[in-house]
mmCIF file of N, CA and C in Angstrom:
data_model
loop_
_atom_site.group_PDB
_atom_site.id
_atom_site.type_symbol
_atom_site.label_atom_id
_atom_site.label_comp_id
_atom_site.label_asym_id
_atom_site.label_seq_id
_atom_site.Cartn_x
_atom_site.Cartn_y
_atom_site.Cartn_z
ATOM 1 N N MET A 1110 137.639 196.879 165.579
ATOM 2 C CA MET A 1110 137.827 197.773 165.103
ATOM 3 C C MET A 1110 137.148 199.059 165.853
ATOM 4 N N SER A 1111 138.038 200.103 165.966
ATOM 5 C CA SER A 1111 137.573 201.157 167.000
ATOM 6 C C SER A 1111 137.111 202.150 165.940
ATOM 7 N N GLU A 1112 135.944 202.549 166.535
ATOM 8 C CA GLU A 1112 135.373 204.075 165.965
ATOM 9 C C GLU A 1112 136.150 204.989 165.796
ATOM 10 N N ALA A 1113 135.465 205.595 164.238
ATOM 11 C CA ALA A 1113 136.108 206.608 163.891
ATOM 12 C C ALA A 1113 136.350 207.555 164.844
ATOM 13 N N GLN A 1114 137.751 208.794 165.014
ATOM 14 C CA GLN A 1114 137.042 209.874 165.831
ATOM 15 C C GLN A 1114 136.642 210.980 165.076
ATOM 16 N N ARG A 1115 135.806 212.164 165.788
ATOM 17 C CA ARG A 1115 135.684 213.213 165.375
ATOM 18 C C ARG A 1115 137.143 214.272 165.634
ATOM 19 N N ASN A 1116 137.136 214.985 164.276
ATOM 20 C CA ASN A 1116 137.980 216.140 164.335
ATOM 21 C C ASN A 1116 137.090 217.462 165.955
ATOM 22 N N LEU A 1117 138.353 217.672 166.675
ATOM 23 C CA LEU A 1117 137.536 218.644 167.877
ATOM 24 C C LEU A 1117 138.671 219.875 167.833
ATOM 25 N N PRO A 1118 138.287 221.231 167.951
ATOM 26 C CA PRO A 1118 138.819 222.400 167.781
ATOM 27 C C PRO A 1118 140.049 222.079 169.182
ATOM 28 N N PRO A 1119 141.233 222.259 168.881
ATOM 29 C CA PRO A 1119 142.050 222.297 170.594
ATOM 30 C C PRO A 1119 141.917 223.289 171.445
ATOM 31 N N VAL A 1120 141.657 222.984 172.634
ATOM 32 C CA VAL A 1120 141.528 223.643 174.058
ATOM 33 C C VAL A 1120 142.717 224.514 173.843
ATOM 34 N N THR A 1121 143.340 225.797 174.112
ATOM 35 C CA THR A 1121 144.165 226.463 174.169
ATOM 36 C C THR A 1121 144.632 227.713 175.103
ATOM 37 N N VAL A 1122 145.547 228.132 175.360
ATOM 38 C CA VAL A 1122 145.266 229.308 176.542
ATOM 39 C C VAL A 1122 144.380 230.621 176.333
ATOM 40 N N GLU A 1123 144.651 230.632 174.624
ATOM 41 C CA GLU A 1123 143.462 231.776 174.138
ATOM 42 C C GLU A 1123 142.130 231.099 174.201
ATOM 43 N N THR A 1124 141.611 230.433 173.652
ATOM 44 C CA THR A 1124 140.517 229.906 173.598
ATOM 45 C C THR A 1124 139.826 228.983 175.007
ATOM 46 N N ARG A 1125 140.073 228.995 175.859
ATOM 47 C CA ARG A 1125 140.142 228.208 176.864
ATOM 48 C C ARG A 1125 138.645 228.963 177.768
ATOM 49 N N PRO A 1126 138.552 230.702 177.867
ATOM 50 C CA PRO A 1126 137.311 230.722 178.437
ATOM 51 C C PRO A 1126 136.200 230.531 177.338
ATOM 52 N N PHE A 1127 136.566 230.904 176.129
ATOM 53 C CA PHE A 1127 135.530 230.392 174.828
ATOM 54 C C PHE A 1127 134.981 228.766 175.130
ATOM 55 N N TRP A 1128 135.900 228.042 175.604
ATOM 56 C CA TRP A 1128 135.011 226.692 176.072
ATOM 57 C C TRP A 1128 134.458 226.445 177.011
ATOM 58 N N GLU A 1129 134.985 227.335 177.979
ATOM 59 C CA GLU A 1129 134.312 226.870 179.227
ATOM 60 C C GLU A 1129 133.336 227.582 179.369
ATOM 61 N N ALA A 1130 132.963 228.896 178.865
ATOM 62 C CA ALA A 1130 131.738 229.045 178.185
ATOM 63 C C ALA A 1130 131.019 228.562 177.672
ATOM 64 N N CYS A 1131 130.967 228.197 176.740
ATOM 65 C CA CYS A 1131 129.875 226.941 175.843
ATOM 66 C C CYS A 1131 129.682 226.033 176.474
ATOM 67 N N ARG A 1132 130.321 225.297 177.342
ATOM 68 C CA ARG A 1132 130.155 224.526 178.336
ATOM 69 C C ARG A 1132 128.944 224.937 179.508
ATOM 70 N N ASP A 1133 129.072 226.397 179.810
ATOM 71 C CA ASP A 1133 128.038 226.818 180.589
ATOM 72 C C ASP A 1133 127.039 227.312 179.792
ATOM 73 N N GLY A 1134 126.404 227.120 178.150
ATOM 74 C CA GLY A 1134 125.504 227.725 177.333
ATOM 75 C C GLY A 1134 125.498 228.994 177.240
ATOM 76 N N ARG A 1135 127.022 229.874 177.353
ATOM 77 C CA ARG A 1135 127.255 231.297 176.619
ATOM 78 C C ARG A 1135 128.409 231.065 175.644
ATOM 79 N N LEU A 1136 127.448 232.622 175.141
ATOM 80 C CA LEU A 1136 128.486 232.647 173.466
ATOM 81 C C LEU A 1136 129.544 233.822 173.598
ATOM 82 N N LEU A 1137 131.169 233.524 173.781
ATOM 83 C CA LEU A 1137 131.517 234.722 174.057
ATOM 84 C C LEU A 1137 132.280 234.967 172.738
ATOM 85 N N LEU A 1138 132.554 236.457 172.431
ATOM 86 C CA LEU A 1138 133.926 237.363 171.537
ATOM 87 C C LEU A 1138 134.510 238.148 171.996
ATOM 88 N N GLN A 1139 135.233 238.369 171.163
ATOM 89 C CA GLN A 1139 136.393 239.190 171.725
ATOM 90 C C GLN A 1139 136.257 240.459 171.297
ATOM 91 N N GLN A 1140 136.294 241.377 172.400
ATOM 92 C CA GLN A 1140 136.250 242.820 172.184
ATOM 93 C C GLN A 1140 137.362 243.309 172.527
ATOM 94 N N CYS A 1141 138.314 244.400 171.227
ATOM 95 C CA CYS A 1141 139.064 244.998 171.540
ATOM 96 C C CYS A 1141 139.075 246.607 172.586
ATOM 97 N N ARG A 1142 139.964 246.687 173.622
ATOM 98 C CA ARG A 1142 139.572 248.167 174.117
ATOM 99 C C ARG A 1142 140.154 249.305 173.329
ATOM 100 N N GLY A 1143 140.952 248.826 172.927
ATOM 101 C CA GLY A 1143 141.381 249.757 171.860
ATOM 102 C C GLY A 1143 140.391 250.558 170.868
ATOM 103 N N CYS A 1144 139.879 249.728 170.252
ATOM 104 C CA CYS A 1144 139.181 250.297 168.870
ATOM 105 C C CYS A 1144 138.001 249.776 169.293
ATOM 106 N N GLY A 1145 137.604 248.548 169.717
ATOM 107 C CA GLY A 1145 136.151 248.267 169.948
ATOM 108 C C GLY A 1145 135.529 247.481 168.958
ATOM 109 N N HIS A 1146 137.165 246.614 168.267
ATOM 110 C CA HIS A 1146 136.451 245.485 167.121
ATOM 111 C C HIS A 1146 136.168 244.225 168.090
ATOM 112 N N ARG A 1147 135.372 243.735 167.350
ATOM 113 C CA ARG A 1147 134.092 242.412 168.014
ATOM 114 C C ARG A 1147 135.186 241.444 167.021
ATOM 115 N N GLN A 1148 135.547 240.122 167.810
ATOM 116 C CA GLN A 1148 136.479 239.541 166.622
ATOM 117 C C GLN A 1148 135.736 237.366 167.021
ATOM 118 N N PHE A 1149 135.578 237.151 166.477
ATOM 119 C CA PHE A 1149 135.139 235.456 166.548
ATOM 120 C C PHE A 1149 136.846 235.095 165.503
ATOM 121 N N TYR A 1150 137.462 233.832 165.467
ATOM 122 C CA TYR A 1150 137.630 232.872 167.025
ATOM 123 C C TYR A 1150 138.702 234.016 167.689
ATOM 124 N N PRO A 1151 138.935 233.537 168.545
ATOM 125 C CA PRO A 1151 139.676 233.961 169.871
ATOM 126 C C PRO A 1151 141.345 233.702 169.318
ATOM 127 N N ARG A 1152 141.952 235.135 169.885
ATOM 128 C CA ARG A 1152 143.219 235.241 169.485
ATOM 129 C C ARG A 1152 143.757 235.834 170.153
ATOM 130 N N LEU A 1153 144.867 236.049 170.556
ATOM 131 C CA LEU A 1153 145.792 237.257 171.622
ATOM 132 C C LEU A 1153 145.940 238.271 171.363
ATOM 133 N N VAL A 1154 145.394 238.974 169.983
ATOM 134 C CA VAL A 1154 145.291 239.939 169.625
ATOM 135 C C VAL A 1154 144.422 240.737 168.386
ATOM 136 N N CYS A 1155 143.957 242.024 168.747
ATOM 137 C CA CYS A 1155 143.006 242.229 167.883
ATOM 138 C C CYS A 1155 143.349 241.953 166.200
ATOM 139 N N SER A 1156 142.244 241.884 165.698
ATOM 140 C CA SER A 1156 142.838 241.215 164.066
ATOM 141 C C SER A 1156 142.844 242.644 163.233
ATOM 142 N N GLN A 1157 142.139 243.948 163.759
ATOM 143 C CA GLN A 1157 142.102 245.133 163.456
ATOM 144 C C GLN A 1157 143.189 246.226 163.398
ATOM 145 N N CYS A 1158 143.405 246.193 165.047
ATOM 146 C CA CYS A 1158 144.468 247.230 165.244
ATOM 147 C C CYS A 1158 145.709 246.616 165.980
ATOM 148 N N LEU A 1159 145.426 245.495 166.097
ATOM 149 C CA LEU A 1159 146.793 244.211 166.749
ATOM 150 C C LEU A 1159 147.104 244.837 167.775
ATOM 151 N N GLY A 1160 146.132 245.638 168.844
ATOM 152 C CA GLY A 1160 146.194 245.613 170.030
ATOM 153 C C GLY A 1160 146.165 244.460 171.449
ATOM 154 N N ARG A 1161 146.391 244.361 172.039
ATOM 155 C CA ARG A 1161 146.619 243.145 172.947
ATOM 156 C C ARG A 1161 145.445 243.245 174.236
ATOM 157 N N GLU A 1162 144.756 244.613 174.501
ATOM 158 C CA GLU A 1162 143.894 244.625 175.344
ATOM 159 C C GLU A 1162 142.572 243.989 174.914
ATOM 160 N N LEU A 1163 141.978 242.745 174.890
ATOM 161 C CA LEU A 1163 140.712 242.045 174.847
ATOM 162 C C LEU A 1163 140.119 241.443 175.833
ATOM 163 N N ASP A 1164 138.977 242.109 176.021
ATOM 164 C CA ASP A 1164 137.550 241.745 177.001
ATOM 165 C C ASP A 1164 136.749 240.517 176.166
ATOM 166 N N TRP A 1165 136.350 239.819 177.308
ATOM 167 C CA TRP A 1165 135.195 238.942 176.502
ATOM 168 C C TRP A 1165 134.195 239.686 176.717
ATOM 169 N N ILE A 1166 132.983 239.559 175.585
ATOM 170 C CA ILE A 1166 131.960 239.760 175.939
ATOM 171 C C ILE A 1166 130.713 238.631 175.322
ATOM 172 N N GLU A 1167 129.438 238.443 175.832
ATOM 173 C CA GLU A 1167 128.590 237.515 175.389
ATOM 174 C C GLU A 1167 127.723 237.671 174.567
ATOM 175 N N ALA A 1168 127.504 236.978 173.656
ATOM 176 C CA ALA A 1168 127.015 237.304 172.337
ATOM 177 C C ALA A 1168 125.164 236.689 172.637
ATOM 178 N N CYS A 1169 124.362 237.706 172.010
ATOM 179 C CA CYS A 1169 123.322 237.276 172.141
ATOM 180 C C CYS A 1169 122.774 235.875 171.466
ATOM 181 N N GLY A 1170 123.560 235.015 170.701
ATOM 182 C CA GLY A 1170 122.813 234.048 170.051
ATOM 183 C C GLY A 1170 122.453 233.943 169.125
ATOM 184 N N ARG A 1171 121.984 235.300 168.459
ATOM 185 C CA ARG A 1171 121.196 235.124 166.685
ATOM 186 C C ARG A 1171 121.652 235.619 166.036
ATOM 187 N N GLY A 1172 121.686 235.252 164.351
ATOM 188 C CA GLY A 1172 122.708 235.593 163.123
ATOM 189 C C GLY A 1172 121.785 235.204 162.233
ATOM 190 N N GLN A 1173 122.776 235.647 161.055
ATOM 191 C CA GLN A 1173 121.859 235.115 159.937
ATOM 192 C C GLN A 1173 122.810 233.991 159.079
ATOM 193 N N VAL A 1174 122.363 233.265 158.025
ATOM 194 C CA VAL A 1174 123.097 232.539 157.259
ATOM 195 C C VAL A 1174 123.836 233.676 156.115
ATOM 196 N N GLU A 1175 124.732 233.384 156.362
ATOM 197 C CA GLU A 1175 125.336 234.301 155.126
ATOM 198 C C GLU A 1175 125.995 233.497 153.901
ATOM 199 N N SER A 1176 126.532 231.950 154.264
ATOM 200 C CA SER A 1176 126.568 231.349 153.093
ATOM 201 C C SER A 1176 126.793 229.815 153.891
ATOM 202 N N PHE A 1177 126.554 228.728 152.927
ATOM 203 C CA PHE A 1177 126.510 227.386 153.286
ATOM 204 C C PHE A 1177 126.516 226.411 152.618
ATOM 205 N N THR A 1178 126.565 224.955 153.170
ATOM 206 C CA THR A 1178 126.938 223.845 151.659
ATOM 207 C C THR A 1178 126.540 222.971 152.503
ATOM 208 N N ILE A 1179 125.843 222.018 151.842
ATOM 209 C CA ILE A 1179 125.976 220.903 152.219
ATOM 210 C C ILE A 1179 126.318 219.739 152.001
ATOM 211 N N MET A 1180 126.800 219.720 153.447
ATOM 212 C CA MET A 1180 127.757 217.953 152.449
ATOM 213 C C MET A 1180 127.467 216.633 152.858
ATOM 214 N N ARG A 1181 126.985 215.868 151.567
ATOM 215 C CA ARG A 1181 126.119 214.299 150.990
ATOM 216 C C ARG A 1181 127.275 213.637 151.090
ATOM 217 N N GLN A 1182 128.852 213.606 151.314
ATOM 218 C CA GLN A 1182 129.594 213.017 151.333
ATOM 219 C C GLN A 1182 130.870 213.320 152.794
ATOM 220 N N ALA A 1183 130.710 212.122 153.338
ATOM 221 C CA ALA A 1183 131.487 212.163 154.907
ATOM 222 C C ALA A 1183 132.632 212.538 154.674
ATOM 223 N N ILE A 1184 133.651 213.092 155.512
ATOM 224 C CA ILE A 1184 134.489 213.621 155.115
ATOM 225 C C ILE A 1184 135.599 212.679 156.098
ATOM 226 N N SER A 1185 135.045 211.643 156.780
ATOM 227 C CA SER A 1185 135.466 210.781 156.969
ATOM 228 C C SER A 1185 134.541 209.905 157.678
ATOM 229 N N PRO A 1186 134.822 208.712 158.377
ATOM 230 C CA PRO A 1186 133.896 207.359 158.639
ATOM 231 C C PRO A 1186 133.102 208.008 160.098
ATOM 232 N N ALA A 1187 133.784 208.681 160.583
ATOM 233 C CA ALA A 1187 132.889 209.587 161.847
ATOM 234 C C ALA A 1187 131.795 210.325 161.408
ATOM 235 N N TYR A 1188 131.302 210.974 160.465
ATOM 236 C CA TYR A 1188 130.570 212.106 160.239
ATOM 237 C C TYR A 1188 129.189 211.493 159.359
ATOM 238 N N ARG A 1189 129.813 209.967 159.054
ATOM 239 C CA ARG A 1189 128.660 208.835 157.950
ATOM 240 C C ARG A 1189 127.356 209.314 158.483
ATOM 241 N N ASN A 1190 126.822 209.039 160.107
ATOM 242 C CA ASN A 1190 125.228 208.991 160.274
ATOM 243 C C ASN A 1190 125.226 210.271 160.212
ATOM 244 N N ASP A 1191 125.842 211.207 160.552
ATOM 245 C CA ASP A 1191 125.371 212.768 160.046
ATOM 246 C C ASP A 1191 124.450 213.426 158.660
ATOM 247 N N LEU A 1192 125.119 212.614 157.806
ATOM 248 C CA LEU A 1192 124.628 212.855 156.650
ATOM 249 C C LEU A 1192 123.385 213.135 156.275
ATOM 250 N N PRO A 1193 122.924 214.587 155.360
ATOM 251 C CA PRO A 1193 123.527 215.202 155.038
ATOM 252 C C PRO A 1193 123.625 216.236 156.132
ATOM 253 N N TYR A 1194 124.380 216.717 156.141
ATOM 254 C CA TYR A 1194 124.448 218.213 156.799
ATOM 255 C C TYR A 1194 125.263 219.516 156.502
ATOM 256 N N VAL A 1195 124.631 220.751 157.003
ATOM 257 C CA VAL A 1195 125.136 221.644 156.451
ATOM 258 C C VAL A 1195 126.112 222.549 157.211
ATOM 259 N N VAL A 1196 127.112 222.817 156.742
ATOM 260 C CA VAL A 1196 128.040 223.391 157.614
ATOM 261 C C VAL A 1196 127.798 225.761 156.710
ATOM 262 N N ALA A 1197 127.784 226.127 157.751
ATOM 263 C CA ALA A 1197 127.671 227.318 157.121
ATOM 264 C C ALA A 1197 128.506 228.658 157.896
ATOM 265 N N ILE A 1198 128.339 229.467 157.367
ATOM 266 C CA ILE A 1198 129.043 231.092 157.393
ATOM 267 C C ILE A 1198 127.707 231.651 158.440
ATOM 268 N N ILE A 1199 127.621 232.178 159.533
ATOM 269 C CA ILE A 1199 127.187 232.687 160.415
ATOM 270 C C ILE A 1199 127.426 234.078 160.517
ATOM 271 N N ARG A 1200 126.607 235.037 160.107
ATOM 272 C CA ARG A 1200 126.786 236.565 160.688
ATOM 273 C C ARG A 1200 126.614 236.542 161.495
ATOM 274 N N LEU A 1201 127.128 237.018 163.162
ATOM 275 C CA LEU A 1201 126.169 237.172 164.149
ATOM 276 C C LEU A 1201 125.631 238.184 164.599
ATOM 277 N N ALA A 1202 125.048 238.873 165.172
ATOM 278 C CA ALA A 1202 124.302 239.946 165.235
ATOM 279 C C ALA A 1202 125.230 241.294 165.699
ATOM 280 N N GLU A 1203 126.732 240.404 166.250
ATOM 281 C CA GLU A 1203 127.599 241.384 167.298
ATOM 282 C C GLU A 1203 128.446 241.992 166.180
ATOM 283 N N GLY A 1204 128.236 241.193 164.643
ATOM 284 C CA GLY A 1204 128.975 241.619 163.889
ATOM 285 C C GLY A 1204 129.987 240.443 163.441
ATOM 286 N N PRO A 1205 130.746 239.363 163.836
ATOM 287 C CA PRO A 1205 131.880 238.482 163.767
ATOM 288 C C PRO A 1205 131.102 237.543 162.784
ATOM 289 N N THR A 1206 131.655 236.937 161.921
ATOM 290 C CA THR A 1206 131.022 235.495 161.393
ATOM 291 C C THR A 1206 131.536 234.188 162.214
ATOM 292 N N MET A 1207 131.260 233.308 162.030
ATOM 293 C CA MET A 1207 131.381 232.091 162.721
ATOM 294 C C MET A 1207 131.007 230.717 161.660
ATOM 295 N N LEU A 1208 131.971 229.870 161.676
ATOM 296 C CA LEU A 1208 132.031 228.594 160.719
ATOM 297 C C LEU A 1208 130.971 227.950 161.636
ATOM 298 N N SER A 1209 130.088 227.364 161.456
ATOM 299 C CA SER A 1209 129.330 226.036 162.311
ATOM 300 C C SER A 1209 128.756 225.078 161.434
ATOM 301 N N ASN A 1210 127.129 224.940 162.136
ATOM 302 C CA ASN A 1210 126.825 223.706 161.385
ATOM 303 C C ASN A 1210 125.350 224.813 161.686
ATOM 304 N N VAL A 1211 124.258 224.308 160.787
ATOM 305 C CA VAL A 1211 122.635 224.666 160.948
ATOM 306 C C VAL A 1211 121.921 223.234 161.124
ATOM 307 N N ILE A 1212 121.468 223.282 162.472
ATOM 308 C CA ILE A 1212 120.991 222.149 162.188
ATOM 309 C C ILE A 1212 119.191 221.957 162.535
ATOM 310 N N ASP A 1213 118.461 221.167 162.756
ATOM 311 C CA ASP A 1213 117.237 221.085 163.198
ATOM 312 C C ASP A 1213 116.550 222.038 161.781
ATOM 313 N N CYS A 1214 116.763 221.696 160.608
ATOM 314 C CA CYS A 1214 116.276 222.279 159.462
ATOM 315 C C CYS A 1214 116.550 221.392 158.478
ATOM 316 N N ASP A 1215 115.337 221.393 157.485
ATOM 317 C CA ASP A 1215 115.925 220.504 156.330
ATOM 318 C C ASP A 1215 116.847 221.285 155.264
ATOM 319 N N PRO A 1216 117.905 220.374 155.193
ATOM 320 C CA PRO A 1216 119.118 221.308 154.621
ATOM 321 C C PRO A 1216 118.435 221.707 153.248
ATOM 322 N N GLU A 1217 117.698 220.882 152.402
ATOM 323 C CA GLU A 1217 116.768 221.731 151.362
ATOM 324 C C GLU A 1217 115.941 223.111 151.232
ATOM 325 N N ALA A 1218 115.917 223.231 152.573
ATOM 326 C CA ALA A 1218 114.962 224.263 153.149
ATOM 327 C C ALA A 1218 115.800 225.756 153.427
ATOM 328 N N LEU A 1219 117.160 225.363 154.137
ATOM 329 C CA LEU A 1219 117.994 226.711 154.382
ATOM 330 C C LEU A 1219 118.277 227.790 153.139
ATOM 331 N N GLN A 1220 118.197 229.324 153.652
ATOM 332 C CA GLN A 1220 118.172 230.192 152.312
ATOM 333 C C GLN A 1220 119.379 230.854 153.189
ATOM 334 N N ILE A 1221 120.102 232.017 152.436
ATOM 335 C CA ILE A 1221 120.617 232.738 152.707
ATOM 336 C C ILE A 1221 120.174 233.993 153.319
ATOM 337 N N GLY A 1222 120.671 234.487 154.147
ATOM 338 C CA GLY A 1222 119.697 235.338 154.906
ATOM 339 C C GLY A 1222 118.626 235.101 155.989
ATOM 340 N N MET A 1223 118.770 233.475 156.394
ATOM 341 C CA MET A 1223 117.879 233.184 156.876
ATOM 342 C C MET A 1223 118.459 233.367 158.505
ATOM 343 N N ASP A 1224 117.310 233.813 159.189
ATOM 344 C CA ASP A 1224 117.453 234.482 160.832
ATOM 345 C C ASP A 1224 117.671 232.939 161.031
ATOM 346 N N VAL A 1225 118.476 232.387 161.961
ATOM 347 C CA VAL A 1225 119.084 231.542 163.211
ATOM 348 C C VAL A 1225 119.497 231.873 164.743
ATOM 349 N N GLU A 1226 119.387 231.036 165.776
ATOM 350 C CA GLU A 1226 119.557 231.496 166.787
ATOM 351 C C GLU A 1226 120.568 229.566 167.218
ATOM 352 N N LEU A 1227 121.616 230.347 168.243
ATOM 353 C CA LEU A 1227 122.027 229.312 168.963
ATOM 354 C C LEU A 1227 121.853 228.360 169.043
ATOM 355 N N ARG A 1228 122.142 226.966 169.051
ATOM 356 C CA ARG A 1228 122.071 225.437 169.879
ATOM 357 C C ARG A 1228 123.197 224.974 170.363
ATOM 358 N N TRP A 1229 122.986 224.306 171.081
ATOM 359 C CA TRP A 1229 124.460 223.762 171.817
ATOM 360 C C TRP A 1229 124.396 222.314 171.904
ATOM 361 N N ALA A 1230 125.369 221.558 171.381
ATOM 362 C CA ALA A 1230 125.938 219.992 171.078
ATOM 363 C C ALA A 1230 126.730 219.866 171.567
ATOM 364 N N THR A 1231 126.840 219.393 172.969
ATOM 365 C CA THR A 1231 128.051 218.743 173.445
ATOM 366 C C THR A 1231 128.627 217.261 173.014
ATOM 367 N N VAL A 1232 129.859 217.638 173.184
ATOM 368 C CA VAL A 1232 130.378 216.763 172.271
ATOM 369 C C VAL A 1232 131.594 216.004 173.249
ATOM 370 N N THR A 1233 131.920 216.041 174.341
ATOM 371 C CA THR A 1233 132.975 215.702 174.965
ATOM 372 C C THR A 1233 132.718 216.386 176.574
ATOM 373 N N ASP A 1234 133.394 215.944 177.380
ATOM 374 C CA ASP A 1234 133.461 216.932 178.893
ATOM 375 C C ASP A 1234 134.202 218.171 178.836
ATOM 376 N N GLU A 1235 134.370 218.026 177.981
ATOM 377 C CA GLU A 1235 135.506 219.588 177.538
ATOM 378 C C GLU A 1235 134.811 220.639 176.567
ATOM 379 N N ILE A 1236 134.572 219.886 175.513
ATOM 380 C CA ILE A 1236 133.883 220.598 174.366
ATOM 381 C C ILE A 1236 132.673 220.762 174.318
ATOM 382 N N THR A 1237 131.621 221.990 174.197
ATOM 383 C CA THR A 1237 130.446 221.939 173.350
ATOM 384 C C THR A 1237 130.556 222.620 172.880
ATOM 385 N N LEU A 1238 129.674 222.379 171.394
ATOM 386 C CA LEU A 1238 129.770 222.819 170.226
ATOM 387 C C LEU A 1238 128.603 224.295 170.103
ATOM 388 N N PRO A 1239 128.818 225.145 169.944
ATOM 389 C CA PRO A 1239 127.891 225.859 169.586
ATOM 390 C C PRO A 1239 127.072 225.822 167.787
ATOM 391 N N LYS A 1240 126.345 225.708 167.661
ATOM 392 C CA LYS A 1240 125.621 225.468 166.370
ATOM 393 C C LYS A 1240 124.487 226.241 166.399
ATOM 394 N N PHE A 1241 123.590 226.141 165.120
ATOM 395 C CA PHE A 1241 122.460 227.048 164.898
ATOM 396 C C PHE A 1241 121.417 226.227 164.271
ATOM 397 N N GLY A 1242 120.046 227.424 165.063
ATOM 398 C CA GLY A 1242 118.920 226.376 164.027
ATOM 399 C C GLY A 1242 118.285 227.359 163.737
ATOM 400 N N PRO A 1243 116.813 227.379 163.056
ATOM 401 C CA PRO A 1243 116.019 228.248 162.833
ATOM 402 C C PRO A 1243 115.762 228.647 163.698
ATOM 403 N N ALA A 1244 115.482 230.245 163.541
ATOM 404 C CA ALA A 1244 115.415 231.520 164.809
ATOM 405 C C ALA A 1244 113.460 231.158 164.914
#
């Protein structure tokens, strides 16, 4: 019987710089040259003004828990050994929000507004996931 596979984000033309930076331990966001809007997830256009001139900026890796849920049932067999785990919306210090996991913390101790900082989880040679833990 083969081991269940985890769902991993695809590496595309617009996301490749992001994933390469994650592998190097850097969290990148996009910033529009036209309006200054900062965004995550990586896109080909600015989500604010639809401008196409986007620069990559490095995030500081800090933020706050804006919302979260504690997963107590696995969405697939591949996640069974992780239970319980936290899926959270993190408001980055730079402004954008990011869906991620909060780790290194008792899920029952997690609170809205809790300060968190970046942690890295290497999953494959190509994918290192940004996760967060208590600051």
